[in-house]
Short mmCIF file of C-alpha atoms in Angstrom, two decimals:
data_model
loop_
_atom_site.label_atom_id
_atom_site.label_comp_id
_atom_site.label_asym_id
_atom_site.label_seq_id
_atom_site.Cartn_x
_atom_site.Cartn_y
_atom_site.Cartn_z
CA UNK E 51 -0.26 0.56 0.26
CA UNK E 52 1.56 3.01 -0.98
CA UNK E 53 1.34 5.86 2.15
CA UNK E 54 -0.02 9.74 1.23
CA UNK E 55 0.52 11.58 4.12
CA UNK E 56 -2.59 11.53 6.34
CA UNK E 57 -3.08 14.42 8.85
CA UNK E 58 -2.72 12.92 12.28
CA UNK E 59 -6.12 14.17 13.64
CA UNK E 60 -7.34 11.71 11.03
CA UNK E 61 -5.41 8.91 11.16
CA UNK E 62 -6.22 9.03 15.24
CA UNK E 63 -9.90 8.26 14.07
CA UNK E 64 -9.90 5.40 12.26
CA UNK E 65 -8.47 2.98 15.65
CA UNK E 66 -12.30 4.48 16.92
CA UNK E 67 -13.80 3.81 14.01
CA UNK E 68 -12.45 -0.52 13.60
CA UNK E 69 -12.92 -0.87 17.22
CA UNK E 70 -17.28 0.58 16.54
CA UNK E 71 -17.23 -1.33 13.39
CA UNK E 72 -15.40 -5.18 15.21
CA UNK E 73 -18.32 -4.34 18.13
CA UNK E 74 -21.29 -4.73 15.06
CA UNK E 75 -19.36 -7.80 13.44
CA UNK E 76 -20.42 -9.09 17.02
CA UNK E 77 -23.66 -8.17 16.54
CA UNK E 78 -23.89 -10.05 13.36
CA UNK E 79 -24.08 -7.00 11.29
CA UNK E 80 -22.79 -7.28 7.75
CA UNK E 81 -23.04 -3.68 6.48
CA UNK E 82 -23.51 -0.32 7.72
CA UNK E 83 -23.48 3.78 7.07
CA UNK E 84 -21.43 6.52 7.74
CA UNK E 85 -24.53 7.78 9.92
CA UNK E 86 -24.66 4.19 11.94
CA UNK E 87 -21.18 3.97 12.28
CA UNK E 88 -21.21 8.08 13.28
CA UNK E 89 -23.93 7.66 16.23
CA UNK E 90 -22.18 4.67 17.91
CA UNK E 91 -18.29 7.12 17.58
CA UNK E 92 -19.83 10.47 18.46
CA UNK E 93 -18.58 11.67 14.74
CA UNK E 94 -20.64 13.41 11.97
CA UNK E 95 -21.37 10.92 9.22
CA UNK E 96 -19.65 13.59 7.12
CA UNK E 97 -16.65 13.57 8.77
CA UNK E 98 -16.56 9.81 8.81
CA UNK E 99 -17.21 9.76 4.72
CA UNK E 100 -14.47 12.78 4.84
CA UNK E 101 -11.95 10.20 6.35
CA UNK E 102 -12.00 7.32 4.94
CA UNK E 103 -12.14 8.87 1.79
CA UNK E 104 -8.85 9.59 2.04
CA UNK E 105 -7.92 5.49 1.92
CA UNK E 106 -9.58 5.07 -1.30
CA UNK E 107 -13.37 3.77 -2.24
CA UNK E 108 -15.20 2.26 1.01
CA UNK E 109 -18.88 2.45 0.43
CA UNK E 110 -21.18 2.33 -1.93
CA UNK E 111 -24.18 4.90 -2.30
CA UNK E 112 -27.37 3.66 -1.13
CA UNK E 113 -25.78 0.11 0.10
CA UNK E 114 -23.58 1.48 2.41
CA UNK E 115 -20.29 -0.45 4.09
CA UNK E 116 -19.51 -3.60 3.83
CA UNK E 117 -18.30 -3.68 7.78
CA UNK E 118 -16.21 -7.23 7.33
CA UNK E 119 -14.30 -5.15 4.26
CA UNK E 120 -13.98 -2.42 6.30
CA UNK E 121 -12.80 -3.71 9.17
CA UNK E 122 -9.92 -5.36 6.80
CA UNK E 123 -8.94 -2.26 4.63
CA UNK E 124 -8.73 -0.40 8.26
CA UNK E 125 -6.50 -3.31 9.95
CA UNK E 126 -4.07 -3.31 7.29
CA UNK E 127 -3.77 0.89 6.81
CA UNK E 128 -3.39 1.00 10.28
CA UNK E 129 -1.08 -2.05 10.73
CA UNK E 130 -2.49 -4.30 12.35
CA UNK E 131 -3.06 -7.38 10.52
CA UNK E 132 0.25 -8.63 11.90
CA UNK E 133 0.50 -9.02 15.48
CA UNK E 134 2.86 -6.38 17.11
CA UNK E 135 5.00 -6.67 19.77
CA UNK E 136 4.75 -4.67 23.26
CA UNK E 137 7.29 -4.52 26.14
CA UNK E 138 5.85 -3.57 29.45
CA UNK E 139 7.70 -1.71 32.16
CA UNK E 140 6.84 -1.47 35.60
CA UNK E 141 4.89 -4.41 37.08
CA UNK E 142 2.58 -2.41 39.47
CA UNK E 143 -1.46 -1.86 39.68
CA UNK E 144 -1.58 -0.61 36.45
CA UNK E 145 1.66 -3.37 34.71
CA UNK E 146 -0.28 -6.42 35.74
CA UNK E 147 -3.83 -4.93 35.01
CA UNK E 148 -2.45 -4.30 31.62
CA UNK E 149 -0.91 -7.67 32.02
CA UNK E 150 -4.13 -9.08 32.10
CA UNK E 151 -5.99 -6.72 29.54
CA UNK E 152 -7.88 -8.86 26.96
CA UNK E 153 -8.27 -6.27 24.75
CA UNK E 154 -4.93 -6.36 23.37
CA UNK E 155 -6.37 -10.13 21.85
CA UNK E 156 -6.95 -10.05 17.28
CA UNK E 157 -6.05 -6.25 17.83
CA UNK E 158 -2.62 -6.69 16.55
CA UNK E 159 -1.14 -6.14 19.71
CA UNK E 160 0.65 -9.08 22.72
CA UNK E 161 3.25 -8.51 25.14
CA UNK E 162 5.89 -10.36 24.88
CA UNK E 163 7.99 -9.06 27.82
CA UNK E 164 7.82 -7.12 31.44
CA UNK E 165 10.12 -5.84 32.83
CA UNK E 166 10.63 -4.37 36.60
CA UNK E 167 13.42 -3.28 38.59
CA UNK E 168 12.38 -4.72 41.96
CA UNK E 169 14.11 -7.86 43.58
CA UNK E 170 11.00 -10.00 44.54
CA UNK E 171 9.60 -8.48 40.92
CA UNK E 172 11.70 -10.11 39.05
CA UNK E 173 11.71 -13.38 37.70
CA UNK E 174 7.84 -13.66 38.77
CA UNK E 175 5.79 -14.95 35.75
CA UNK E 176 3.32 -13.37 33.64
CA UNK E 177 0.89 -15.90 32.01
CA UNK E 178 4.34 -17.83 29.81
CA UNK E 179 7.13 -14.67 30.52
CA UNK E 180 9.22 -13.62 33.08
CA UNK E 181 9.87 -10.22 34.37
CA UNK E 182 12.84 -9.22 34.02
CA UNK E 183 14.57 -7.01 35.05
CA UNK E 184 14.90 -3.25 34.10
CA UNK E 185 18.88 -2.82 33.45
CA UNK E 186 18.54 -5.08 30.98
CA UNK E 187 16.02 -3.82 29.97
CA UNK E 188 18.31 -1.77 26.72
CA UNK E 189 20.05 -5.07 25.58
CA UNK E 190 16.95 -7.75 25.85
CA UNK E 191 14.33 -5.23 24.02
CA UNK E 192 16.82 -4.42 21.24
CA UNK E 193 17.75 -7.62 19.92
CA UNK E 194 14.13 -8.77 20.02
CA UNK E 195 13.63 -5.54 17.63
CA UNK E 196 10.46 -4.81 19.76
CA UNK E 197 8.90 -1.17 18.35
CA UNK E 198 5.85 -0.79 21.12
CA UNK E 199 6.30 -0.38 25.35
CA UNK E 200 4.19 0.71 27.51
CA UNK E 201 5.45 2.79 30.54
CA UNK E 202 3.51 1.85 33.66
CA UNK E 203 6.46 3.68 36.39
CA UNK E 204 5.76 5.92 38.78
CA UNK E 205 5.92 9.28 37.53
CA UNK E 206 9.93 10.55 38.80
CA UNK E 207 10.82 7.43 36.92
CA UNK E 208 9.11 7.71 33.64
CA UNK E 209 12.02 9.71 31.61
CA UNK E 210 14.43 7.54 32.43
CA UNK E 211 12.35 5.27 31.53
CA UNK E 212 11.61 6.08 28.05
CA UNK E 213 15.40 6.97 27.09
CA UNK E 214 16.51 3.24 27.97
CA UNK E 215 13.26 1.87 25.50
CA UNK E 216 14.94 4.78 23.04
CA UNK E 217 17.76 3.69 23.26
CA UNK E 218 16.72 -0.53 21.93
CA UNK E 219 14.94 0.89 19.14
CA UNK E 220 10.81 2.24 20.98
CA UNK E 221 9.32 3.79 18.36
CA UNK E 222 6.01 4.39 19.78
CA UNK E 223 4.83 4.58 23.36
CA UNK E 224 1.94 4.33 25.58
CA UNK E 225 1.98 6.10 28.48
CA UNK E 226 0.67 5.54 31.26
CA UNK E 227 2.49 7.33 34.16
CA UNK E 228 0.86 11.04 35.57
CA UNK E 229 3.70 13.37 33.16
CA UNK E 230 4.96 14.50 29.85
CA UNK E 231 7.41 12.47 28.68
CA UNK E 232 10.12 13.97 25.85
CA UNK E 233 11.48 11.88 23.33
CA UNK E 234 13.19 12.81 19.88
CA UNK E 235 11.79 13.53 16.73
CA UNK E 236 10.65 10.26 14.68
CA UNK E 237 9.15 8.95 18.49
CA UNK E 238 5.61 9.09 19.09
CA UNK E 239 4.07 9.44 22.71
CA UNK E 240 0.45 7.96 23.57
CA UNK E 241 -0.84 9.67 26.43
CA UNK E 242 -3.97 7.19 27.77
CA UNK E 243 -4.22 9.75 31.11
CA UNK E 244 -7.65 9.12 33.32
CA UNK E 245 -7.32 12.61 34.11
CA UNK E 246 -7.34 14.54 31.23
CA UNK E 247 -10.23 11.20 29.68
CA UNK E 248 -12.58 13.26 32.93
CA UNK E 249 -11.74 16.87 32.12
CA UNK E 250 -12.63 16.42 28.73
CA UNK E 251 -16.12 15.64 29.47
CA UNK E 252 -16.00 18.21 32.66
CA UNK E 253 -16.16 21.11 30.50
CA UNK E 254 -19.85 19.97 29.51
CA UNK E 255 -21.19 19.64 32.56
CA UNK E 256 -23.73 21.49 34.19
CA UNK E 257 -22.31 22.50 37.37
CA UNK E 258 -25.45 23.93 38.78
CA UNK E 259 -27.70 20.87 37.71
CA UNK U 287 -18.05 32.93 32.44
CA UNK U 288 -20.53 33.05 29.29
CA UNK U 289 -20.32 29.58 26.62
CA UNK U 290 -19.69 29.87 23.17
CA UNK U 291 -19.98 26.64 21.25
CA UNK U 292 -16.23 25.20 21.17
CA UNK U 293 -16.03 22.30 18.60
CA UNK U 294 -15.13 19.26 21.18
CA UNK U 295 -11.87 19.04 18.92
CA UNK U 296 -10.90 21.99 20.63
CA UNK U 297 -12.27 21.24 24.16
CA UNK U 298 -10.58 17.56 24.20
CA UNK U 299 -6.98 19.16 22.59
CA UNK U 300 -7.55 21.74 26.36
CA UNK U 301 -6.58 19.17 28.88
CA UNK U 302 -3.31 18.17 26.76
CA UNK U 303 -2.31 21.64 27.10
CA UNK U 304 -3.32 21.71 31.09
CA UNK U 305 -0.78 18.71 32.29
CA UNK U 306 2.10 20.04 29.64
CA UNK U 307 1.99 23.56 31.09
CA UNK U 308 1.27 21.57 34.29
CA UNK U 309 4.89 19.92 33.93
CA UNK U 310 6.48 23.18 33.05
CA UNK U 311 5.33 24.61 36.11
CA UNK U 312 7.02 21.90 37.95
CA UNK U 313 10.18 22.89 35.79
CA UNK U 314 9.59 26.25 37.52
CA UNK U 315 8.98 27.86 33.81
CA UNK U 316 6.99 30.91 34.34
CA UNK U 317 6.44 31.65 30.65
CA UNK U 318 6.20 30.06 27.52
CA UNK U 319 5.56 29.58 24.11
CA UNK U 320 3.00 28.96 21.87
CA UNK U 321 5.85 27.12 19.89
CA UNK U 322 7.33 25.52 22.62
CA UNK U 323 4.14 24.60 23.84
CA UNK U 324 3.56 23.24 21.14
CA UNK U 325 7.00 20.96 20.72
CA UNK U 326 5.75 19.43 24.03
CA UNK U 327 2.77 18.37 23.19
CA UNK U 328 3.36 17.46 19.26
CA UNK U 329 0.57 20.51 18.33
CA UNK U 330 1.34 22.94 15.28
CA UNK U 331 1.87 26.53 17.61
CA UNK U 332 -0.62 28.14 15.04
CA UNK U 333 -3.17 25.29 16.23
CA UNK U 334 -2.45 26.01 19.81
CA UNK U 335 -2.96 30.06 19.09
CA UNK U 336 -5.97 29.56 17.33
CA UNK U 337 -7.90 27.13 20.47
CA UNK U 338 -6.72 29.32 23.06
CA UNK U 339 -8.01 32.32 20.88
CA UNK U 340 -11.32 30.78 21.19
CA UNK U 341 -11.39 31.27 24.45
CA UNK U 342 -10.22 34.87 24.88
CA UNK U 343 -6.90 36.76 24.87
CA UNK U 344 -4.28 34.21 26.60
CA UNK U 345 -1.03 35.66 24.90
CA UNK U 346 1.31 39.30 23.93
CA UNK U 347 2.80 39.43 21.39
CA UNK U 348 6.10 38.59 21.97
CA UNK U 349 5.84 37.50 25.49
CA UNK U 350 4.06 34.47 24.97
CA UNK U 351 2.13 32.87 28.49
CA UNK U 352 2.17 33.90 31.87
CA UNK U 353 1.96 29.75 32.08
CA UNK U 354 0.18 30.11 36.02
CA UNK U 355 -2.75 32.17 34.73
CA UNK U 356 -3.44 30.00 31.47
CA UNK U 357 -3.39 27.30 33.48
CA UNK U 358 -6.04 29.02 35.78
CA UNK U 359 -7.75 30.17 33.08
CA UNK U 360 -7.88 26.16 31.16
CA UNK U 361 -9.00 25.07 34.56
CA UNK U 362 -11.64 27.89 34.35
CA UNK U 363 -12.70 26.78 31.23
CA UNK U 364 -12.88 23.09 31.88
CA UNK U 365 -14.56 23.13 35.43
CA UNK U 366 -12.21 21.19 37.30
CA UNK U 367 -11.33 24.76 39.11
CA UNK U 368 -13.38 22.44 42.02
CA UNK U 369 -12.85 18.87 43.04
CA UNK U 370 -15.43 16.52 41.01
CA UNK U 371 -16.57 13.27 42.91
CA UNK U 372 -16.88 9.99 40.79
CA UNK U 373 -17.62 7.40 41.24
CA UNK U 374 -15.42 3.38 39.69
CA UNK U 375 -17.31 0.62 39.32
CA UNK U 376 -15.42 -2.95 39.05
CA UNK U 377 -13.00 -3.62 41.18
CA UNK U 378 -10.42 -6.36 38.87
CA UNK U 379 -6.84 -5.53 38.24
CA UNK U 380 -8.08 -2.07 36.43
CA UNK U 381 -10.54 -0.36 39.19
CA UNK U 382 -7.53 -0.69 41.47
CA UNK U 383 -4.51 0.72 39.74
CA UNK U 384 -7.12 3.49 38.52
CA UNK U 385 -8.25 3.93 43.11
CA UNK U 386 -4.33 4.24 43.26
CA UNK U 387 -3.73 6.13 40.54
CA UNK U 388 -1.57 9.28 42.14
CA UNK U 389 -2.56 11.91 39.07
CA UNK U 390 -5.76 12.66 40.37
CA UNK U 391 -5.12 14.41 42.80
CA UNK U 392 -5.35 18.79 42.02
CA UNK U 393 -6.01 17.67 38.88
CA UNK U 394 -10.21 18.05 39.63
CA UNK U 395 -10.81 14.53 41.09
CA UNK U 396 -11.12 11.94 43.36
CA UNK U 397 -12.80 8.34 43.92
CA UNK U 398 -15.84 8.34 46.19
CA UNK U 399 -17.59 5.88 45.39
CA UNK U 400 -16.46 2.17 44.85
CA UNK U 401 -18.79 -0.56 42.88
CA UNK U 402 -18.62 -4.02 42.87
CA UNK U 403 -20.83 -7.33 42.80
CA UNK U 404 -18.61 -9.65 43.98
CA UNK U 405 -19.27 -10.63 47.64
CA UNK U 406 -16.11 -11.03 48.35
CA UNK U 407 -14.68 -7.31 48.15
CA UNK U 408 -17.76 -5.61 49.15
CA UNK U 409 -17.10 -4.02 51.84
CA UNK U 410 -13.42 -3.97 51.37
CA UNK U 411 -11.91 -0.91 52.13
CA UNK U 412 -9.92 1.02 49.28
CA UNK U 413 -8.71 3.82 51.13
CA UNK U 414 -11.05 5.04 53.34
CA UNK U 415 -13.87 4.81 50.81
CA UNK U 416 -16.00 0.53 51.55
CA UNK U 417 -16.68 -1.07 48.64
CA UNK U 418 -20.53 -0.97 47.91
CA UNK U 419 -23.17 -3.86 46.29
CA UNK U 420 -23.62 -2.71 42.97
CA UNK U 421 -27.36 -3.78 43.15
CA UNK U 422 -26.83 -0.44 45.25
CA UNK U 423 -25.71 1.74 42.97
CA UNK U 424 -28.90 3.49 40.94
CA UNK U 425 -30.03 4.73 44.78
CA UNK U 426 -26.28 6.32 45.95
CA UNK U 427 -24.89 7.56 43.29
CA UNK U 428 -28.06 9.60 42.48
CA UNK U 429 -28.39 10.75 46.35
CA UNK U 430 -25.07 11.50 46.01
CA UNK U 431 -25.03 13.85 42.87
CA UNK U 432 -22.03 12.41 40.91
CA UNK U 433 -21.78 12.89 37.08
CA UNK U 434 -18.94 11.01 36.39
CA UNK U 435 -18.08 7.42 36.84
CA UNK U 436 -15.56 5.46 35.74
CA UNK U 437 -16.36 1.43 33.87
CA UNK U 438 -13.91 -1.47 34.56
CA UNK U 439 -16.21 -4.51 34.54
CA UNK U 440 -15.94 -7.19 32.11
CA UNK U 441 -17.15 -6.03 29.24
CA UNK U 442 -19.96 -8.28 28.68
CA UNK U 443 -21.85 -6.60 32.03
CA UNK U 444 -20.75 -2.80 30.75
CA UNK U 445 -23.75 -2.25 28.81
CA UNK U 446 -25.96 -2.84 31.87
CA UNK U 447 -23.05 -0.80 34.56
CA UNK U 448 -23.62 2.03 31.81
CA UNK U 449 -27.64 2.01 31.50
CA UNK U 450 -27.26 2.01 35.62
CA UNK U 451 -25.26 4.66 36.08
CA UNK U 452 -27.42 7.10 33.21
CA UNK U 453 -30.46 6.37 35.15
CA UNK U 454 -28.16 7.35 38.62
CA UNK U 455 -27.68 10.55 36.65
CA UNK U 456 -24.51 10.46 35.58
CA UNK U 457 -23.27 12.38 32.29
CA UNK U 458 -19.56 11.40 31.53
CA UNK U 459 -18.42 8.18 32.00
CA UNK U 460 -14.80 6.73 31.54
CA UNK U 461 -14.71 3.34 29.48
CA UNK U 462 -11.93 0.81 30.25
CA UNK U 463 -14.26 -1.99 29.41
CA UNK U 464 -13.09 -3.20 25.71
CA UNK U 465 -15.82 -2.03 24.01
CA UNK U 466 -18.92 0.51 22.85
CA UNK U 467 -21.01 1.86 24.97
CA UNK U 468 -24.17 2.99 23.89
CA UNK U 469 -26.04 5.94 25.78
CA UNK U 470 -28.63 8.28 24.92
CA UNK U 471 -28.04 12.20 24.10
CA UNK U 472 -26.12 14.65 26.30
CA UNK U 473 -24.39 11.18 28.07
CA UNK U 474 -20.82 11.54 26.73
CA UNK U 475 -18.56 8.49 27.13
CA UNK U 476 -14.21 9.13 26.99
CA UNK U 477 -12.54 5.05 25.52
CA UNK U 478 -9.04 4.75 26.93
CA UNK U 479 -8.65 1.70 24.73
CA UNK U 480 -5.15 0.44 25.27
CA UNK U 481 -5.25 -1.09 22.13
CA UNK U 482 -6.82 2.20 19.95
CA UNK U 483 -3.73 3.42 21.86
CA UNK U 484 -1.96 1.52 20.35
CA UNK U 485 -2.91 1.65 16.88
CA UNK U 486 -2.54 5.32 16.64
CA UNK U 487 1.42 4.93 16.34
CA UNK U 488 1.44 1.69 14.44
CA UNK U 489 0.44 3.38 11.13
CA UNK U 490 3.69 5.53 11.27
CA UNK U 491 5.96 2.36 11.77
CA UNK U 492 7.84 1.01 9.27
CA UNK U 493 7.32 -2.74 8.69
CA UNK U 494 10.68 -3.06 7.06
CA UNK U 495 12.88 -1.86 10.34
#
């Protein structure tokens, strides 16, 4: 597939469409419309048609989108038709919750390396994998060629861990530490910060009700 | 403050600016520019100036933004200068991780109600609060007037719990269950789905490297 220069904001919406479409699949639906999809995800039908048209002709006037076809196209565009190995650093509460999170299956990801600097955690098992010492992080991730990582360490350790991940060759970081991370150009960070999630909604709340 | 009709996409960026500005405050910075802020958050300086101009005149040509002033303005706009009570449903791994998440403090939120349907969890303590039976959820949340909730239950229970939250008067839901939720008009859902976070970055990864 030839990649054009798609605006980040559109790319960021595609996984949301993909999730909604897969949800429709679990309900045994075969086709959908931009209206229906828009209702599911809270984005206007016009915006959805515009977003998807960036990547080619997906829908047919009057008959809507074939869900299975659109799912497979979106997975291809997002490069999640393969399974990416992911490293996870920090086996505290959040790290454990992510290790057991059922939503990675069949969505393109598998956590295959776990790290912590706590001697009591190193060597313990997470499923079929052993928690490794963070001191060996750079070598282990580099050797495995892993490009994706999740940072679940405390705020004060997050930048140092991030520097090591970048050194190891990681290019995409999901950050759970409640701080902003500095990364060099070419490395992406996504923040899954619950406070930000909540703050995005309080704007709309009427304080007087 | 009189509210104008600000596009959702702009509102969704404000908490990200706020987090970066607070990070600057921890580094004892007094002023910043749209360029500097843009670098921190990965958004263009022009976009930042445009976003902030929706709410009034924050910066001065040549001298940039006063960080403390901008932080206080953004907190006011987002309505997080007060502390919102939040209910959390589902005391599994993710629920526990959120209960101990240090990033709510001083950012406008405090989890004050915890629910689970597991008899072995009901009555146990989370800090100063007791885990309550989900069967009493509607009454308890309604009585407390709580408008915000986090859903951390398994996928198969998430829609039912959401229906109860809506019935109880909740208007903003942070969803950690790996499914899309249906809510009536006027209720907002934010998804903090790690798969979506990762999928937003795999698009940019070169598979051949």
